[in-house]
Coordinates of C-alpha atoms and ligand atoms in Angstrom, one line a residue:
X1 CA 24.9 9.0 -25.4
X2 CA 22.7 6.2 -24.4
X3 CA 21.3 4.6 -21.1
X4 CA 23.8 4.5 -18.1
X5 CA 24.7 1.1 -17.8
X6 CA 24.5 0.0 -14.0
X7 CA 25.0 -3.4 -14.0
X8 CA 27.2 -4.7 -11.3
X9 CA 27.8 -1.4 -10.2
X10 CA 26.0 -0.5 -7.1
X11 CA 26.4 -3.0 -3.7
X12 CA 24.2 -4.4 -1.5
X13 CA 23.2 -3.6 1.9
X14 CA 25.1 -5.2 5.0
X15 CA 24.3 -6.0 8.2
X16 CA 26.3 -3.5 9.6
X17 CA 24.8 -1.0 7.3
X18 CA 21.6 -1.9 8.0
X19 CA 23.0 -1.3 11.9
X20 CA 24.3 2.6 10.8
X21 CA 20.9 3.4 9.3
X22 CA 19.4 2.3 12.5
X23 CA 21.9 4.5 14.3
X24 CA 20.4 7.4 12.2
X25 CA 16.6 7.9 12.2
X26 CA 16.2 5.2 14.9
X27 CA 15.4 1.3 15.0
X28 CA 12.2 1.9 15.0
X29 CA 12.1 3.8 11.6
X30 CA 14.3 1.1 10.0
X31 CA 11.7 -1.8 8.4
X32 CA 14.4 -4.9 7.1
X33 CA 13.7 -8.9 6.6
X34 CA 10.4 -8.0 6.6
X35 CA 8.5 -8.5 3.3
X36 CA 4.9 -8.2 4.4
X37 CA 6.1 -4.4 5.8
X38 CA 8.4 -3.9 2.7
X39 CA 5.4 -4.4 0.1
X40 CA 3.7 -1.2 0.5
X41 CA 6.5 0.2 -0.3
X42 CA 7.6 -1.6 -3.5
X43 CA 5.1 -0.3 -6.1
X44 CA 3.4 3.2 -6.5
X45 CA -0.5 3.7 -8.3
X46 CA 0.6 2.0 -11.6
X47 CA -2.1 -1.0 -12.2
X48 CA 0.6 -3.6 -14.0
X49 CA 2.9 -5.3 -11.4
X50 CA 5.1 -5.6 -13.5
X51 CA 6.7 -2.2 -12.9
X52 CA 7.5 -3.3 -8.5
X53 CA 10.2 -4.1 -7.3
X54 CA 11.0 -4.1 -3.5
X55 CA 13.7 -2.1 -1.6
X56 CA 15.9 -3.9 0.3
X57 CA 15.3 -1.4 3.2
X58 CA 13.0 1.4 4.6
X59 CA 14.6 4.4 6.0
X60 CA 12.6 6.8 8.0
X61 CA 14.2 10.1 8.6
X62 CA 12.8 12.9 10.4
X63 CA 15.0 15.8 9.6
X64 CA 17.5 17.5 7.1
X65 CA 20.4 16.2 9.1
X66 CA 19.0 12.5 9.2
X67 CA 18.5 12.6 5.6
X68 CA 21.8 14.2 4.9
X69 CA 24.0 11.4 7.0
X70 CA 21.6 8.4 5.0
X71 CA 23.0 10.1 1.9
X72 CA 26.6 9.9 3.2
X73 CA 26.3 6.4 4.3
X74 CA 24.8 5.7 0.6
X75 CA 27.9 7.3 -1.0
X76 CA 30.6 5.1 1.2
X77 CA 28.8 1.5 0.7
X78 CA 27.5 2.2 -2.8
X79 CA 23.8 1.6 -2.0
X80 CA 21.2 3.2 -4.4
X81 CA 18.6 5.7 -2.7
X82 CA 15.0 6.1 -3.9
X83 CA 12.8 9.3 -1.8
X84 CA 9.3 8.5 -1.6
X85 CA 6.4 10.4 -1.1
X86 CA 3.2 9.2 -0.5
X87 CA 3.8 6.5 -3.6
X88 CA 0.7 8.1 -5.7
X89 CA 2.5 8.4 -8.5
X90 CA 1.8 6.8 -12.1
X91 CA 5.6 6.8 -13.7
X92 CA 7.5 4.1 -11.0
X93 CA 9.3 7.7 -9.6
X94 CA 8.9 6.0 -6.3
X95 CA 9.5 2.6 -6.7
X96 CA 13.0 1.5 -5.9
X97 CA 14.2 -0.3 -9.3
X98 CA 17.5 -1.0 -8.4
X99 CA 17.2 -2.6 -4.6
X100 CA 19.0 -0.6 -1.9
X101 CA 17.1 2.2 0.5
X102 CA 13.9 2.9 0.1
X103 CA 13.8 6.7 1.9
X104 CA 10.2 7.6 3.2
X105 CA 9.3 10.9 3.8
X106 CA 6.2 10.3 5.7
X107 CA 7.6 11.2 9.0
X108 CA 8.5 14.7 7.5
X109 CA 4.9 15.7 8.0
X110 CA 4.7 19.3 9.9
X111 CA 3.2 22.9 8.5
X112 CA 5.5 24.8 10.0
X113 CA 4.4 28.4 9.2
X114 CA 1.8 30.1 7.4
X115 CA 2.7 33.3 7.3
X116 CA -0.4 35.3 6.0
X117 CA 1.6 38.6 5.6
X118 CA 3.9 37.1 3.0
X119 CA 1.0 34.8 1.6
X120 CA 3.2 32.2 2.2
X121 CA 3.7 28.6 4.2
X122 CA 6.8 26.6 5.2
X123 CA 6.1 22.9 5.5
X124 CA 8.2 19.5 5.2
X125 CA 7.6 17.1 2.1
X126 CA 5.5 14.4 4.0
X127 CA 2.7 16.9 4.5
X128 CA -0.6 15.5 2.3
X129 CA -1.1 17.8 -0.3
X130 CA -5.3 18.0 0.8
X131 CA -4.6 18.5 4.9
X132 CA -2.3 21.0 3.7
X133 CA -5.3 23.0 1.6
X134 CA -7.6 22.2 4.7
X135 CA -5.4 24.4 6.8
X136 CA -4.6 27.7 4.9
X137 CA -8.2 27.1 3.7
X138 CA -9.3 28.2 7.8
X139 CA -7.2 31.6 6.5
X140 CA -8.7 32.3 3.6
X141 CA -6.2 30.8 1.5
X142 CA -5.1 28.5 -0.7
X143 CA -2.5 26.5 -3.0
X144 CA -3.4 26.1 -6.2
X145 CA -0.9 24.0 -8.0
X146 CA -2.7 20.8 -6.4
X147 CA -3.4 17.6 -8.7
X148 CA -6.3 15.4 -8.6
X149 CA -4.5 12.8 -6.0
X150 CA -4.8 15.5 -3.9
X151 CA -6.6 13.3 -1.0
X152 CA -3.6 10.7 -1.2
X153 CA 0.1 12.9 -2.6
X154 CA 2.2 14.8 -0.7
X155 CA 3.7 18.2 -1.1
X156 CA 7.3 17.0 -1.7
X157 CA 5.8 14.3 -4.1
X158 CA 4.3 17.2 -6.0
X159 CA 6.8 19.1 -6.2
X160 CA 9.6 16.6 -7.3
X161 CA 7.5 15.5 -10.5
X162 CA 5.8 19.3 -11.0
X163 CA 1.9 17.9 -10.6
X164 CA -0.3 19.8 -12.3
X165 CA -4.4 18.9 -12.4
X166 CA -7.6 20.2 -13.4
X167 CA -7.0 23.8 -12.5
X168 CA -3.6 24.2 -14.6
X169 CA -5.7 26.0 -17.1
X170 CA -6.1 28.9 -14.7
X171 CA -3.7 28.6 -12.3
X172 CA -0.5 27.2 -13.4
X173 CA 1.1 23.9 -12.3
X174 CA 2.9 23.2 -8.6
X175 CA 5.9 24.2 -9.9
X176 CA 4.6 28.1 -10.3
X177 CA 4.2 28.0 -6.4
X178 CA 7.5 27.1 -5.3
X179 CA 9.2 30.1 -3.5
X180 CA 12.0 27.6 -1.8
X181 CA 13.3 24.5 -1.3
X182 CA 15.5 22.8 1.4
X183 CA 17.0 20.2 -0.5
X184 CA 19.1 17.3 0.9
X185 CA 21.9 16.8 -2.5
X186 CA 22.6 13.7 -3.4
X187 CA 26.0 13.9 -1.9
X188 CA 24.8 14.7 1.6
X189 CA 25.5 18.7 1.6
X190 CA 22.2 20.5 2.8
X191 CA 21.3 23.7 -0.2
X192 CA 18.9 26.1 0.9
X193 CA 17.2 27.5 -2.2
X194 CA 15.2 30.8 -2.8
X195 CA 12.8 31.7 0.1
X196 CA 9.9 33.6 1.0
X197 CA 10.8 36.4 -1.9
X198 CA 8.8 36.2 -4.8
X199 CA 11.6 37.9 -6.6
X200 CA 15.1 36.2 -7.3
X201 CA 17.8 36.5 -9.8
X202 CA 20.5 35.8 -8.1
X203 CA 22.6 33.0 -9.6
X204 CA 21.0 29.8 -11.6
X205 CA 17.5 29.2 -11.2
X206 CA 18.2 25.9 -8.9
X207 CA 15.4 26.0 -7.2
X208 CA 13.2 25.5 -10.7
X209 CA 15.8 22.7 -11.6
X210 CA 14.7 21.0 -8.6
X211 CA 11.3 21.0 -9.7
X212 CA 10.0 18.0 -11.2
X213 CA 13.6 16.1 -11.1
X214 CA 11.4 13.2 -9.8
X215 CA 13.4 12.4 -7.3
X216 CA 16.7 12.4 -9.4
X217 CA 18.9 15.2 -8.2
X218 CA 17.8 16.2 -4.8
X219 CA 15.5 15.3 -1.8
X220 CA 13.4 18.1 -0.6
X221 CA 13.1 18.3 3.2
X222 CA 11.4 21.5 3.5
X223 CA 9.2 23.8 1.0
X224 CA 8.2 27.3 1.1
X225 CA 4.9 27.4 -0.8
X226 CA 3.3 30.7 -2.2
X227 CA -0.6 30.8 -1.5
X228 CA -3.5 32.4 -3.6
X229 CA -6.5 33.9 -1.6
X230 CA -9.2 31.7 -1.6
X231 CA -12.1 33.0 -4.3
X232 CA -15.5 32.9 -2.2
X233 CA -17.4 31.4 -4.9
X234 CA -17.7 28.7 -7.4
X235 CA -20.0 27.7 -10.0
X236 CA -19.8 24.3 -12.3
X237 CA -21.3 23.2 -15.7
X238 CA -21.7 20.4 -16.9
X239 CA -22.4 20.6 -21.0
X240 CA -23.2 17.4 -23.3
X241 CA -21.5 16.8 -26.4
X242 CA -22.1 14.5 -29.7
X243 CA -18.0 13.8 -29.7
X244 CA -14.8 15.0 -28.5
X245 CA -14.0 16.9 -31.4
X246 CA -16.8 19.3 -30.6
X247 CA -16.6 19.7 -26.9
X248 CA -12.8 20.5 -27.6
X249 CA -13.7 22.8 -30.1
X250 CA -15.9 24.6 -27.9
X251 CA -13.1 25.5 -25.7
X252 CA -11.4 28.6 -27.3
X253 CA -14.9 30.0 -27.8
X254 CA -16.3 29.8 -24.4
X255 CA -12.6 31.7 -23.3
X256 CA -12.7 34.6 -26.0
X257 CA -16.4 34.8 -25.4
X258 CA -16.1 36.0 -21.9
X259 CA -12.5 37.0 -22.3
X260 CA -12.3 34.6 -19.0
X261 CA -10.6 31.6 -18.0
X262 CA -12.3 28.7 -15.9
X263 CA -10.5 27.2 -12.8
X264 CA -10.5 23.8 -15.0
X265 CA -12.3 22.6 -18.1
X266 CA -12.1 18.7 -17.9
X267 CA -13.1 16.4 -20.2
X268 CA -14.3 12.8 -20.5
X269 CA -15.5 10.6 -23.3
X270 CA -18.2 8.0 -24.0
X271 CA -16.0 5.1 -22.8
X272 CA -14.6 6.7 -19.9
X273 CA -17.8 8.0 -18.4
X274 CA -19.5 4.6 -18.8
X275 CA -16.3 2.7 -16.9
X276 CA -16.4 5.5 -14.4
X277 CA -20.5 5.4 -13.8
X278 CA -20.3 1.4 -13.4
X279 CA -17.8 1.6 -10.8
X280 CA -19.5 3.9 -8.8
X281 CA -23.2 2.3 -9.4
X282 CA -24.4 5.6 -10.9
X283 CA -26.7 5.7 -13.6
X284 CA -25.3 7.6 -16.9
X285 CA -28.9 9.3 -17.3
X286 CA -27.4 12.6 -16.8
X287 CA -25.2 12.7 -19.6
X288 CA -27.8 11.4 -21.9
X289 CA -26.4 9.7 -25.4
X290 CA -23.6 12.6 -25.0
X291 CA -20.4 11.0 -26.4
X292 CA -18.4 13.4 -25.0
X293 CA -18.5 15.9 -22.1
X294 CA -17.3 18.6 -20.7
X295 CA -16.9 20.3 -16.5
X296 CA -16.1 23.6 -16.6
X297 CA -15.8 25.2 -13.4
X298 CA -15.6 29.0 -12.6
X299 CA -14.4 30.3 -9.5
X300 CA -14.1 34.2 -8.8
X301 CA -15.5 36.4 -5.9
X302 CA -18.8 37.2 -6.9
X303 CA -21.3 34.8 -7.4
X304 CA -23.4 36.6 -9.3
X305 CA -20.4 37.6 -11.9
X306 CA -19.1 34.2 -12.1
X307 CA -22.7 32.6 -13.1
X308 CA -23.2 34.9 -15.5
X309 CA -20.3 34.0 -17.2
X310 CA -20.8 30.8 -16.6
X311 CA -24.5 31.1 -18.2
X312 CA -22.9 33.1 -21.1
X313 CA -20.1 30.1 -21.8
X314 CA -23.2 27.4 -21.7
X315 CA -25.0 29.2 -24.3
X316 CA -21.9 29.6 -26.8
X317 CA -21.5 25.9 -26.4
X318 CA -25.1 25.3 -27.3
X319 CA -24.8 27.9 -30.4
X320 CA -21.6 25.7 -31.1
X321 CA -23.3 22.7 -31.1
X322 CA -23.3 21.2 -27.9
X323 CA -26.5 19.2 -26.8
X324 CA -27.3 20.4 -23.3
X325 CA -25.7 22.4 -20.8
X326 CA -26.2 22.5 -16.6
X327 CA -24.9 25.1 -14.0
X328 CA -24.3 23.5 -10.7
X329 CA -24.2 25.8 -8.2
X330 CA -24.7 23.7 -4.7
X331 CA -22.1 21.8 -3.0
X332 CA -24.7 18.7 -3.9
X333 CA -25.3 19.4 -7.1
X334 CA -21.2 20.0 -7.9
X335 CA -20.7 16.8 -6.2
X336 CA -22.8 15.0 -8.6
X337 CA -21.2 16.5 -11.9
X338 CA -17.8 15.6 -10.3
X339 CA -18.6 12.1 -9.0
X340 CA -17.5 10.1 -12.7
X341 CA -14.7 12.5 -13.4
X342 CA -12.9 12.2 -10.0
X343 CA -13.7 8.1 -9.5
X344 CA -12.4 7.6 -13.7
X345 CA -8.6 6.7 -12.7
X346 CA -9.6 4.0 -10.1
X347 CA -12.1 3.2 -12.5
X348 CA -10.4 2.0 -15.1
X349 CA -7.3 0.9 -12.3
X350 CA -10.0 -1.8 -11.3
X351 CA -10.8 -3.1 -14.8
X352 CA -7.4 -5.4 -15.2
X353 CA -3.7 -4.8 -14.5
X354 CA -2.8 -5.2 -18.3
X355 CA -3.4 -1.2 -19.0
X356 CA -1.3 1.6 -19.4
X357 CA -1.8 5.1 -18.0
X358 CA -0.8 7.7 -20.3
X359 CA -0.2 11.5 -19.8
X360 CA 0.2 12.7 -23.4
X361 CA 0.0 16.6 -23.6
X362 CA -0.8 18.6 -26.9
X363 CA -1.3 22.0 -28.0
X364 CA -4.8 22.2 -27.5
X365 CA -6.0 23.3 -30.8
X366 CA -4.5 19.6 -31.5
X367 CA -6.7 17.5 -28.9
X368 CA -9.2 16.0 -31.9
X369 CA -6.2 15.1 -34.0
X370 CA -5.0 13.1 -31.0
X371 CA -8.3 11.6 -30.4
X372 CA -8.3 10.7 -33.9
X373 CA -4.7 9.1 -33.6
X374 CA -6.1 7.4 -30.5
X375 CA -9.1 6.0 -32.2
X376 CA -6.9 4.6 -35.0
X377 CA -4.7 2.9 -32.6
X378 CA -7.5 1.4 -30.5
X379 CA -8.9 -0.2 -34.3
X380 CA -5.6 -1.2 -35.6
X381 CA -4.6 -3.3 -32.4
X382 CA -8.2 -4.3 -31.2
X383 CA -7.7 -2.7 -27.7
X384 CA -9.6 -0.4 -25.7
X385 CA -8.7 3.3 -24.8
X386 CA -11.3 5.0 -23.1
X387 CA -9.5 9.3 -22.5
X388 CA -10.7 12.0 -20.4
X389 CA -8.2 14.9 -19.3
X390 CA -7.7 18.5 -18.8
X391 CA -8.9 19.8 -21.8
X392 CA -8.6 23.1 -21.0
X393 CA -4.4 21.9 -20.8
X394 CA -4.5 19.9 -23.9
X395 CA -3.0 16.9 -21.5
X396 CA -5.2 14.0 -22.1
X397 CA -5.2 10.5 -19.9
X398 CA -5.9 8.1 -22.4
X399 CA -6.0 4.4 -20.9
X400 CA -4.9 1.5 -22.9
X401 CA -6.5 -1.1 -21.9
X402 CA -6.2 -5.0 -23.2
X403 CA -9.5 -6.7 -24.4
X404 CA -10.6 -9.3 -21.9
X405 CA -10.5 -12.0 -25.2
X406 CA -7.0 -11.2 -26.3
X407 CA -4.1 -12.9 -24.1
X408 CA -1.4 -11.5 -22.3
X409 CA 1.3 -12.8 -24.3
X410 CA -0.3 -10.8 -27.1
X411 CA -0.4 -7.7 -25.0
X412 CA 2.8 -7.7 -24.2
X413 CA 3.8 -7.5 -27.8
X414 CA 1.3 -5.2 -29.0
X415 CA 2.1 -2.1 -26.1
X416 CA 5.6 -1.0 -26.3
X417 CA 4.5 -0.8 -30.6
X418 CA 1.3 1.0 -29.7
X419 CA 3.0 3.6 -27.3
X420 CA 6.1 3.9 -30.3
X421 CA 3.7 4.5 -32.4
X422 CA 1.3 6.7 -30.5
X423 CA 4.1 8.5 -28.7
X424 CA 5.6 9.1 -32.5
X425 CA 2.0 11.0 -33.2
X426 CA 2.1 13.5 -30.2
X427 CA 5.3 14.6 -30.9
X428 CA 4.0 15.4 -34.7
X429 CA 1.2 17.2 -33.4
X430 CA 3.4 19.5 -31.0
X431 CA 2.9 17.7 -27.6
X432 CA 5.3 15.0 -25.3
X433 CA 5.0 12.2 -23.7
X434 CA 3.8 13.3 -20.0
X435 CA 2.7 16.5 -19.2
X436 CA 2.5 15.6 -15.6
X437 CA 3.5 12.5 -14.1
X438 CA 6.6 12.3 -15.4
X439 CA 8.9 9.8 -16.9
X440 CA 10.1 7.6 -13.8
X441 CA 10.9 4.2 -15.4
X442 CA 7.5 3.4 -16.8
X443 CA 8.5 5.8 -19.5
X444 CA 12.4 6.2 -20.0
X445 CA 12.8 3.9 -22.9
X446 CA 10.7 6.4 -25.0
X447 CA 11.9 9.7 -24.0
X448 CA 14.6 9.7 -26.6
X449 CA 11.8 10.0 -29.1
X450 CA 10.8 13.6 -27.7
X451 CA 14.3 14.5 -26.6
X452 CA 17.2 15.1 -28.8
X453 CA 20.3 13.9 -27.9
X454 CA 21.9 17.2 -27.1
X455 CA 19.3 18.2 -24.4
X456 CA 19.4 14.6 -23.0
X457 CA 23.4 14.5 -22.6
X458 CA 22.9 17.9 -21.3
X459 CA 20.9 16.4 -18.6
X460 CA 22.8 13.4 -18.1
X461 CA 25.8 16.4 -17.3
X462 CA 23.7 18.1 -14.8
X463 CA 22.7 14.5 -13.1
X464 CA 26.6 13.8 -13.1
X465 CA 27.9 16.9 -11.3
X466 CA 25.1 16.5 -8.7
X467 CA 25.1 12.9 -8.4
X468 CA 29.0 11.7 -9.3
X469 CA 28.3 8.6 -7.7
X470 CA 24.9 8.0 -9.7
X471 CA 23.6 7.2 -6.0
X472 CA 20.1 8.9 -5.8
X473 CA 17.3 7.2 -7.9
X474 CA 18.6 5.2 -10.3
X475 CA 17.1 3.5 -13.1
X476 CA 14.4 6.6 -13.9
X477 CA 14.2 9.0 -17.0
X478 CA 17.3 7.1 -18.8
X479 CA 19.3 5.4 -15.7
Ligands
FAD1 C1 -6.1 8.8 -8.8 C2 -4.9 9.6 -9.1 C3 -5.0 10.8 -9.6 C4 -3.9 11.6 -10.0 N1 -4.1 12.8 -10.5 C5 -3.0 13.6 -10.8 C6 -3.1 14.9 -11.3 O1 -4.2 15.4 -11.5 N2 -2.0 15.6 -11.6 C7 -0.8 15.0 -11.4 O2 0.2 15.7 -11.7 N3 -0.6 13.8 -10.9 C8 -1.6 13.1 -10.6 N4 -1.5 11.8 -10.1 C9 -0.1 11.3 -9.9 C10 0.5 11.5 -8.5 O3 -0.5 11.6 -7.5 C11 1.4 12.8 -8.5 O4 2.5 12.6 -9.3 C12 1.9 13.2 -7.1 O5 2.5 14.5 -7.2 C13 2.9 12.2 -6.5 O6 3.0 12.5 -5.1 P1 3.5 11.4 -4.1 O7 3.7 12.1 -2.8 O8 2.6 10.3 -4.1 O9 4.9 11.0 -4.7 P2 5.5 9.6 -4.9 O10 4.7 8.8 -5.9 O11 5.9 8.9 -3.7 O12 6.9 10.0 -5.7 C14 6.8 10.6 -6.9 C15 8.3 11.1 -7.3 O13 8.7 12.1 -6.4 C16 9.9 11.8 -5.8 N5 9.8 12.3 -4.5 C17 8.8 12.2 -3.6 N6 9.1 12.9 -2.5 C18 10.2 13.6 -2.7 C19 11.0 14.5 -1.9 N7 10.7 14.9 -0.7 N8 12.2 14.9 -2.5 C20 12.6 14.5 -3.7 N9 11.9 13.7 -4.4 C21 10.7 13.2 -3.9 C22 10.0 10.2 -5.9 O14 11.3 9.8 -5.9 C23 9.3 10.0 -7.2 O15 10.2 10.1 -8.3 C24 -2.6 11.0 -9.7 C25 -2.5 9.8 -9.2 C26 -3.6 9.0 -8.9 C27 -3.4 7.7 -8.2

């Protein structure tokens, strides 16, 4: 079974219809014939332009019911629908490939509950993912299934492509935290799945089908979130490598050597720390001549217990091999460890637009194979790729970046061979092509390499019986 072809098939929008959506959420929530307003919302966080492409309208809703009659309206006119979070994403999830109504969650924005007796909270999708921490934070509390974008994503965004980030090692991805879902179907009923149990068998797990559909089979208009108790104390390290293969390495030890597992073990090498250090005018003094390093970052309740640990996990790195290690254990000095790792993305965003962000995930036993796959790749095509990641995940962001001599004609040949090619190696080594965000359209012209053709027309099935009209968020993961 291959792609769903579309073309001709959907219509455009009217006047009129323009008119009904306005009827809807309100003419003040409807942006039309307006391209300067219609441009934010015509690409997501991917660098290449290439992948934008603007909606023809931006719908506003505030509620379930709103969303529900845009849906309807969709259906009868044949218009595509594309629900959008905050637009963080790096897969095109968001972006509105095939025209139509571009539907914004961002007025969807209210905690409603957090209910401290059920360790739970109710919100809408249009809640930012970090406000929403800030808040169960002043209870003790927290959600744990955050990614790194935290500061920018929202909730609904997070769930609909199943974010993980650096503390996946310890704490699971968003999807583990998903008690419920109000979801909006893509034919305009209104399903209310799961709740604030955290036992349910009844029926098909819906609710988990939901999660990380990117966008594809439902739109989420209110979540019911579990919530962890916030530990009281946190300790980082920093340790210096001579490569990747050794910090990597070093992983399995430090965890069967304290028979403990870190909030997040991230990784960055040589390239990436440089790019990273530049952009933020820090000096790479503190990581020496390391060509690879590792965070590792423990949280628990005692602070005493947890640097212990933390001192017994440096000092099986250094009997491993490593070249230094350093506990940070004040907000200033855990700021400073942190600073490269969490400015690396924009980083290497700001370099040039002719890069791609990739998400590859392995077994993690499997991460120096990859970096050797990666260093072959970056020879054979004369390209940079500069990686850093979750290496306590085995998902690693490796950048692939064009050389400033070699032109773009060039580099448009050379990456759809080098992502075959490297995408080809991953799946020999156990892994897939995203491990977090997602396929959206950046990616659907590979994921037949990682999916057999069974489970793909299996999916296509599901997207059919939800979708029979093919109206919500076309053109992503094989549309
Ligand atoms: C600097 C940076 C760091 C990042 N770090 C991480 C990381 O550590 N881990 C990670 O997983 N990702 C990361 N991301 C990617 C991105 O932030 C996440 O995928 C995030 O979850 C997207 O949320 P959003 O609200 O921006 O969604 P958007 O980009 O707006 O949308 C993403 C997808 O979700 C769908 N969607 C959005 N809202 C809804 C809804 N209410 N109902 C149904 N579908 C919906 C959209 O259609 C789209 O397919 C990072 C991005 C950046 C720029």
């Amino acid at each position: 079974m291959g792609a769903w072809d579309l073309t001709g098939y959907y219509s455009s929008l009217t006047e009129q219809s323009v008119k009904k959506l306005q009827q809807i959420v309100g003419i003040d929530n409807v942006i039309y014939d307006d391209p300067d307003r219609l441009e934010p919302y015509s690409h997501d966080e991917i660098a290449d332009p290439e992948y934008a492409h603007f909606p023809e309208v931006v719908v506003k809703p505030e509620n379930s019911a709103e969303t529900a009659a845009i849906m309807k309206l969709a259906n009868a006119e044949m218009v595509p629908v594309t629900p959008r979070g905050a637009g963080s994403g790096l897969s095109g999830g968001a972006v509105p490939v095939r025209g139509g109504i571009l539907l914004s969650t961002e007025r969807m924005n209210r905690i409603i509950e957090i209910d401290e007796d059920n360790l739970v909270a109710v919100l809408e999708p249009g809640v930012v993912t970090n406000d929403f921490n800030k808040e169960v934070e002043k209870k003790g509390l927290f959600f744990a299934g955050y990614p790194m974008s935290r500061e920018m994503c929202y909730i609904g965004g997070n769930v609909a492509e199943n974010a993980g980030g650096g503390r996946a090692i310890k704490y699971g991805v968003t999807g583990r935290y998903v008690l419920g879902l109000e979801v909006v179907l893509p034919t305009g009923e209104i399903i209310n799945l799961g709740g604030k149990r955290v036992k349910d068998v009844t029926g098909y797990n819906l609710l988990q089908l939901m999660v990380g559909s990117e966008g594809t089979l439902g739109i989420f208009t209110r979540i019911i979130i579990k919530l962890l108790p916030l530990p009281k104390a946190r300790v980082d390290m920093l340790v210096l490598f001579e490569d990747v293969a050794a910090a990597v390495s070093s992983v399995p030890l430090m965890i069967a050597g304290t028979r403990s597992i870190p909030g997040s073990i991230e990784l960055m090498d040589r390239l990436s720390l440089e790019i990273s250090c530049n952009y933020i005018g820090e000096s790479t003094k503190q990581f020496q001549n390391a060509g690879a390093i590792l965070i590792v970052e423990l949280d628990g309740n005692s602070a005493e217990y947890i640097r212990e640990e933390c001192l017994l996990m440096g000092e099986l790195c250094l009997e491993h091999g490593a070249m230094d290690a350093f506990i940070a254990d004040s907000p200033s000095e855990q700021a400073r460890i942190w600073n490269a790792r969490e400015h690396v993305a924009e980083a290497i965003k700001a370099l040039t637009p002719a890069q791609s962000l990739e998400d590859v995930v392995v077994p993690i036993s499997n991460i120096p194979r990859l970096v050797e796959v990666l260093r072959a790749l970056s020879q054979k095509y004369d390209l940079h790729i500069p990686c850093y990641g979750h290496a306590g995940d085995g998902n690693l962001h490796a950048t692939i970046v064009k050389k400033e001599e070699d032109s773009l004609e060039n580099w448009h040949k050379k990456l759809p061979v080098v992502l075959r090619e490297l995408y080809l190696a991953v799946k020999s080594l156990g892994g897939t092509i995203s491990g977090e965000h997602g396929i959206g359209h950046k990616r659907k012209q590979f994921v037949q390499l990682v999916l057999d053709e069974a489970s793909l027309s299996t999916m296509k099935k599901i997207k059919k019986a939800l979708d029979p009209n093919l109206i919500l968020n076309p053109g992503k993961l094989w549309g």
